[in-house]
mmCIF file of C-alpha atoms in Angstrom:
data_model
loop_
_atom_site.group_PDB
_atom_site.id
_atom_site.type_symbol
_atom_site.label_atom_id
_atom_site.label_comp_id
_atom_site.label_asym_id
_atom_site.label_seq_id
_atom_site.Cartn_x
_atom_site.Cartn_y
_atom_site.Cartn_z
ATOM 1 C CA GLU A 11 -10.439 14.153 18.224
ATOM 2 C CA SER A 12 -9.297 16.628 19.019
ATOM 3 C CA ASP A 13 -7.848 19.566 17.633
ATOM 4 C CA ASN A 14 -4.502 20.293 16.667
ATOM 5 C CA ILE A 15 -3.302 17.265 17.629
ATOM 6 C CA PHE A 16 -0.687 17.637 14.548
ATOM 7 C CA PHE A 17 -0.203 21.245 15.864
ATOM 8 C CA PHE A 18 4.358 21.531 16.805
ATOM 9 C CA MET A 19 4.219 18.602 14.169
ATOM 10 C CA ARG A 20 5.424 19.082 10.019
ATOM 11 C CA LEU A 21 4.318 15.740 8.855
ATOM 12 C CA ALA A 22 4.687 14.774 5.211
ATOM 13 C CA SER A 23 2.935 12.075 3.390
ATOM 14 C CA ILE A 24 3.697 9.433 0.469
ATOM 15 C CA ILE A 25 1.264 8.043 -1.477
ATOM 16 C CA PRO A 26 1.297 5.934 -4.751
ATOM 17 C CA TYR A 27 -1.533 7.893 -6.106
ATOM 18 C CA ARG A 28 -2.673 11.374 -7.412
ATOM 19 C CA ILE A 29 -4.785 13.113 -5.187
ATOM 20 C CA MET A 30 -7.984 15.091 -6.651
ATOM 21 C CA PRO A 31 -10.475 17.013 -5.581
ATOM 22 C CA PRO A 32 -13.919 15.669 -4.027
ATOM 23 C CA ASP A 33 -15.196 17.293 -6.996
ATOM 24 C CA ASN A 34 -12.759 15.460 -10.296
ATOM 25 C CA GLY A 35 -14.309 12.752 -8.415
ATOM 26 C CA GLY A 36 -11.392 11.849 -6.697
ATOM 27 C CA LYS A 37 -9.721 10.462 -3.111
ATOM 28 C CA ILE A 38 -11.967 12.105 -0.788
ATOM 29 C CA SER A 39 -11.811 11.010 1.943
ATOM 30 C CA LEU A 40 -7.179 11.632 1.473
ATOM 31 C CA TYR A 41 -7.667 14.856 0.397
ATOM 32 C CA GLU A 42 -10.001 15.596 2.386
ATOM 33 C CA GLU A 43 -7.473 14.114 4.772
ATOM 34 C CA SER A 44 -4.538 16.446 3.674
ATOM 35 C CA VAL A 45 -6.963 19.387 3.924
ATOM 36 C CA GLU A 46 -7.221 18.693 7.705
ATOM 37 C CA LEU A 47 -3.700 18.147 8.245
ATOM 38 C CA GLU A 48 -2.664 21.329 6.345
ATOM 39 C CA ARG A 49 -4.901 23.539 8.486
ATOM 40 C CA GLN A 50 -3.674 21.172 11.550
ATOM 41 C CA CYS A 51 0.272 20.921 11.250
ATOM 42 C CA GLU A 52 2.947 23.055 11.400
ATOM 43 C CA ALA A 53 3.927 21.842 7.975
ATOM 44 C CA TYR A 54 2.728 19.701 5.950
ATOM 45 C CA ALA A 55 3.572 17.932 2.359
ATOM 46 C CA CYS A 56 1.754 15.075 -0.004
ATOM 47 C CA ALA A 57 3.622 13.403 -2.458
ATOM 48 C CA ALA A 58 2.619 11.608 -5.583
ATOM 49 C CA LEU A 59 3.594 8.380 -7.254
ATOM 50 C CA CYS A 60 1.006 8.957 -9.801
ATOM 51 C CA THR A 61 0.182 7.058 -13.101
ATOM 52 C CA LEU A 62 0.486 7.987 -16.744
ATOM 53 C CA LYS A 63 -2.673 7.867 -17.505
ATOM 54 C CA GLU A 64 -4.001 10.003 -14.175
ATOM 55 C CA ARG A 65 -2.052 12.607 -15.687
ATOM 56 C CA PHE A 66 -4.304 13.334 -18.467
ATOM 57 C CA VAL A 67 -6.514 14.494 -16.168
ATOM 58 C CA PRO A 68 -6.912 17.996 -15.244
ATOM 59 C CA ILE A 69 -7.346 19.061 -11.205
ATOM 60 C CA ALA A 70 -7.361 22.206 -10.021
ATOM 61 C CA PRO A 71 -3.861 22.744 -7.218
ATOM 62 C CA PRO A 72 -4.839 21.329 -4.014
ATOM 63 C CA PRO A 73 -4.551 23.748 -1.039
ATOM 64 C CA PHE A 74 -1.435 22.354 0.466
ATOM 65 C CA ARG A 75 2.069 21.628 -0.471
ATOM 66 C CA TYR A 76 1.348 18.560 -3.314
ATOM 67 C CA TYR A 77 3.979 17.318 -5.319
ATOM 68 C CA GLU A 78 3.541 14.554 -7.966
ATOM 69 C CA MET A 79 6.480 12.023 -10.644
ATOM 70 C CA PRO A 80 4.547 9.940 -12.654
ATOM 71 C CA ALA A 81 5.881 6.705 -12.431
ATOM 72 C CA ALA A 82 6.964 5.563 -16.697
ATOM 73 C CA ALA A 83 5.774 1.980 -15.751
ATOM 74 C CA SER A 84 2.455 3.067 -15.728
ATOM 75 C CA LEU A 85 2.149 2.689 -19.520
ATOM 76 C CA LEU A 86 0.560 -0.643 -18.791
ATOM 77 C CA LEU A 87 -2.242 0.135 -16.950
ATOM 78 C CA LEU A 88 -3.537 1.810 -20.162
ATOM 79 C CA LEU A 89 -4.058 -1.492 -20.872
ATOM 80 C CA ASP A 90 -5.634 -2.530 -17.731
ATOM 81 C CA ARG A 91 -9.546 -3.589 -17.925
ATOM 82 C CA PRO A 92 -8.828 -3.783 -14.676
ATOM 83 C CA GLY A 93 -6.462 -6.874 -13.803
ATOM 84 C CA LEU A 94 -3.881 -7.222 -11.509
ATOM 85 C CA LEU A 95 -0.977 -8.655 -13.721
ATOM 86 C CA THR A 96 -0.667 -4.648 -15.421
ATOM 87 C CA SER A 97 -0.196 -3.096 -12.115
ATOM 88 C CA LEU A 98 2.056 -5.583 -10.483
ATOM 89 C CA PRO A 99 4.218 -3.502 -12.968
ATOM 90 C CA TYR A 100 3.899 -0.326 -11.481
ATOM 91 C CA LEU A 101 3.649 -1.432 -7.830
ATOM 92 C CA TRP A 102 7.380 -3.002 -8.304
ATOM 93 C CA SER A 103 8.427 -0.313 -9.902
ATOM 94 C CA MET A 104 7.950 2.266 -7.122
ATOM 95 C CA ARG A 105 11.196 1.179 -4.599
ATOM 96 C CA PHE A 106 13.445 3.027 -7.898
ATOM 97 C CA TYR A 107 11.865 6.469 -7.416
ATOM 98 C CA ALA A 108 12.218 5.802 -3.087
ATOM 99 C CA ALA A 109 15.016 8.195 -3.002
ATOM 100 C CA ARG A 110 13.823 11.811 -4.836
ATOM 101 C CA MET A 111 10.580 10.521 -3.126
ATOM 102 C CA ALA A 112 12.050 10.495 -0.017
ATOM 103 C CA ARG A 113 14.379 13.819 -0.971
ATOM 104 C CA ILE A 114 10.264 15.614 -1.325
ATOM 105 C CA ALA A 115 9.456 13.988 2.088
ATOM 106 C CA LEU A 116 12.265 15.393 4.094
ATOM 107 C CA SER A 117 12.504 19.364 2.347
ATOM 108 C CA VAL A 118 9.544 20.175 5.309
ATOM 109 C CA LYS A 119 12.510 18.779 7.786
ATOM 110 C CA PRO A 120 9.020 16.459 8.940
ATOM 111 C CA ASP A 121 9.129 15.317 12.958
ATOM 112 C CA LEU A 122 7.623 12.666 11.375
ATOM 113 C CA ILE A 123 6.264 10.914 7.644
ATOM 114 C CA GLN A 124 3.721 8.369 7.383
ATOM 115 C CA VAL A 125 3.707 5.833 4.115
ATOM 116 C CA ALA A 126 0.378 4.792 2.161
ATOM 117 C CA PHE A 127 0.444 1.283 1.137
ATOM 118 C CA PRO A 128 3.864 -1.541 1.463
ATOM 119 C CA TRP A 129 4.715 -0.625 -1.780
ATOM 120 C CA MET A 130 6.574 2.734 -1.297
ATOM 121 C CA MET A 131 8.192 1.486 2.250
ATOM 122 C CA ARG A 132 11.645 1.456 0.635
ATOM 123 C CA ILE A 133 12.271 5.579 1.018
ATOM 124 C CA ARG A 134 13.224 4.405 4.469
ATOM 125 C CA LYS A 135 16.970 3.389 3.516
ATOM 126 C CA TRP A 136 16.966 7.119 2.565
ATOM 127 C CA ILE A 137 15.515 8.959 6.113
ATOM 128 C CA PRO A 138 17.712 9.547 8.781
ATOM 129 C CA ALA A 139 17.730 7.102 12.009
ATOM 130 C CA SER A 140 15.506 9.981 14.220
ATOM 131 C CA ILE A 141 12.889 10.945 11.740
ATOM 132 C CA PRO A 142 10.175 7.469 11.856
ATOM 133 C CA VAL A 143 7.884 6.700 8.826
ATOM 134 C CA VAL A 144 5.207 5.027 9.906
ATOM 135 C CA LEU A 145 3.484 2.725 7.402
ATOM 136 C CA GLN A 146 -0.411 2.540 7.031
ATOM 137 C CA THR A 147 -2.405 0.853 5.361
ATOM 138 C CA HIS A 148 -5.714 -0.164 4.417
ATOM 139 C CA ASN A 149 -5.476 -4.111 4.499
ATOM 140 C CA VAL A 150 -2.882 -6.623 3.957
ATOM 141 C CA GLU A 151 -2.044 -6.694 0.425
ATOM 142 C CA ALA A 152 -1.277 -10.251 0.653
ATOM 143 C CA LEU A 153 -4.476 -11.455 1.555
ATOM 144 C CA TRP A 154 -6.322 -8.947 -0.784
ATOM 145 C CA GLN A 155 -4.676 -9.748 -4.068
ATOM 146 C CA ILE A 156 -3.859 -13.733 -3.369
ATOM 147 C CA PRO A 157 -7.327 -14.469 -4.566
ATOM 148 C CA PHE A 158 -6.417 -12.618 -7.471
ATOM 149 C CA ILE A 159 -3.364 -14.388 -8.146
ATOM 150 C CA GLU A 160 -4.659 -17.341 -8.184
ATOM 151 C CA LYS A 161 -6.317 -17.135 -11.093
ATOM 152 C CA SER A 162 -3.152 -15.969 -13.069
ATOM 153 C CA ARG A 163 -0.533 -17.794 -14.768
ATOM 154 C CA TYR A 164 1.992 -17.226 -11.640
ATOM 155 C CA PRO A 165 -0.273 -17.660 -8.507
ATOM 156 C CA ARG A 166 2.713 -19.084 -6.131
ATOM 157 C CA ARG A 167 5.279 -16.516 -7.885
ATOM 158 C CA LEU A 168 3.397 -14.153 -7.152
ATOM 159 C CA SER A 169 2.280 -14.696 -4.162
ATOM 160 C CA ALA A 170 5.778 -15.060 -2.839
ATOM 161 C CA TRP A 171 6.980 -11.380 -3.582
ATOM 162 C CA ILE A 172 3.923 -9.708 -2.811
ATOM 163 C CA ARG A 173 3.732 -12.178 0.625
ATOM 164 C CA ARG A 174 8.733 -10.229 0.468
ATOM 165 C CA MET A 175 7.245 -6.934 -0.461
ATOM 166 C CA GLU A 176 5.239 -6.653 2.686
ATOM 167 C CA ALA A 177 7.020 -8.649 5.475
ATOM 168 C CA GLU A 178 10.070 -6.161 4.070
ATOM 169 C CA ALA A 179 7.861 -3.022 4.964
ATOM 170 C CA ALA A 180 6.621 -4.264 8.503
ATOM 171 C CA GLY A 181 10.400 -4.490 9.151
ATOM 172 C CA LEU A 182 11.383 -0.865 7.730
ATOM 173 C CA ALA A 183 8.635 0.458 9.696
ATOM 174 C CA SER A 184 8.328 2.775 13.052
ATOM 175 C CA HIS A 185 5.276 1.868 13.546
ATOM 176 C CA ILE A 186 1.936 0.546 11.311
ATOM 177 C CA THR A 187 -1.322 1.821 11.246
ATOM 178 C CA CYS A 188 -4.840 -0.702 9.952
ATOM 179 C CA VAL A 189 -7.767 -1.372 9.799
ATOM 180 C CA SER A 190 -9.225 -4.276 11.724
ATOM 181 C CA SER A 191 -7.940 -6.723 14.301
ATOM 182 C CA GLY A 192 -7.001 -9.642 12.160
ATOM 183 C CA ASP A 193 -4.477 -7.610 9.624
ATOM 184 C CA ARG A 194 -2.635 -6.920 12.784
ATOM 185 C CA ASP A 195 -2.803 -10.373 13.806
ATOM 186 C CA PHE A 196 -1.789 -10.718 10.133
ATOM 187 C CA PHE A 197 1.284 -8.046 10.287
ATOM 188 C CA ILE A 198 1.993 -9.928 13.725
ATOM 189 C CA ARG A 199 1.798 -13.637 13.076
ATOM 190 C CA GLU A 200 3.193 -13.308 9.325
ATOM 191 C CA TYR A 201 5.746 -10.639 9.649
ATOM 192 C CA GLY A 202 6.912 -10.784 13.352
ATOM 193 C CA ALA A 203 5.299 -6.825 13.838
ATOM 194 C CA ARG A 204 5.930 -6.227 17.319
ATOM 195 C CA PRO A 205 2.620 -5.845 19.040
ATOM 196 C CA ASP A 206 3.237 -2.078 20.770
ATOM 197 C CA ARG A 207 4.856 -0.653 16.995
ATOM 198 C CA VAL A 208 0.397 -1.981 15.541
ATOM 199 C CA THR A 209 -2.401 -0.136 16.070
ATOM 200 C CA VAL A 210 -5.580 -0.866 13.990
ATOM 201 C CA LEU A 211 -8.114 2.066 13.393
ATOM 202 C CA SER A 212 -11.105 2.462 12.674
ATOM 203 C CA ARG A 213 -11.599 4.171 9.643
ATOM 204 C CA GLY A 214 -12.137 1.751 6.696
ATOM 205 C CA ALA A 215 -13.331 0.950 3.834
ATOM 206 C CA ASP A 216 -17.205 0.528 3.212
ATOM 207 C CA PHE A 217 -17.230 -2.133 0.778
ATOM 208 C CA ALA A 218 -21.083 -1.958 1.621
ATOM 209 C CA ALA A 219 -21.425 1.382 0.408
ATOM 210 C CA ALA A 220 -19.366 0.664 -1.983
ATOM 211 C CA ASP A 221 -21.196 -2.492 -3.721
ATOM 212 C CA LEU A 222 -24.547 -0.119 -3.439
ATOM 213 C CA PHE A 223 -22.974 2.429 -5.182
ATOM 214 C CA LEU A 224 -21.663 0.007 -8.059
ATOM 215 C CA LYS A 225 -25.195 -1.516 -8.029
ATOM 216 C CA GLN A 226 -27.238 1.783 -8.572
ATOM 217 C CA ARG A 227 -25.204 3.246 -11.068
ATOM 218 C CA ALA A 228 -25.447 -0.037 -12.988
#
């Protein structure tokens, strides 16, 4: 990719977790991506709805405009071992912070807003129609979580709720980026997303490398 592709753009990014520098064991790729966007954009801001558990971990201030809001519902994550059922209330609570997250995003007068994960697409309701909001997905949440949900006591209700949430996000998004053609086909087939509004980006997660890392640490 050529340099300065975002040079005249004012960009805001909304994420559902704390962003940490690599030397603190944090979200390395996202941190480095934000540093690069700060370098290339006319203006860049990152807003995070982090967990209270993460707030106990001190970090050095990132070298870009960054805002955090701790979610009260994330107290349940202190009981996580990890498990899906304690995470879902935290994810669900993101809609209650949507208006505040939208105000943060609008503070840089953005040309574009990118939202990581469908849980946070509710901010679209507080963003002017003239500003595109891109849904940046790392997987199809329904496909990723249903295997865990099927082991719970309420599999049908939970899986239906996740599908509704994801379908709503797909409908609200100006554009969707995903990491595989299978994900793209799922958005089009299951949620009626327009093919010209779904783009596949090849930068996905390397699960083989992650598995090797975990085995080496075990």
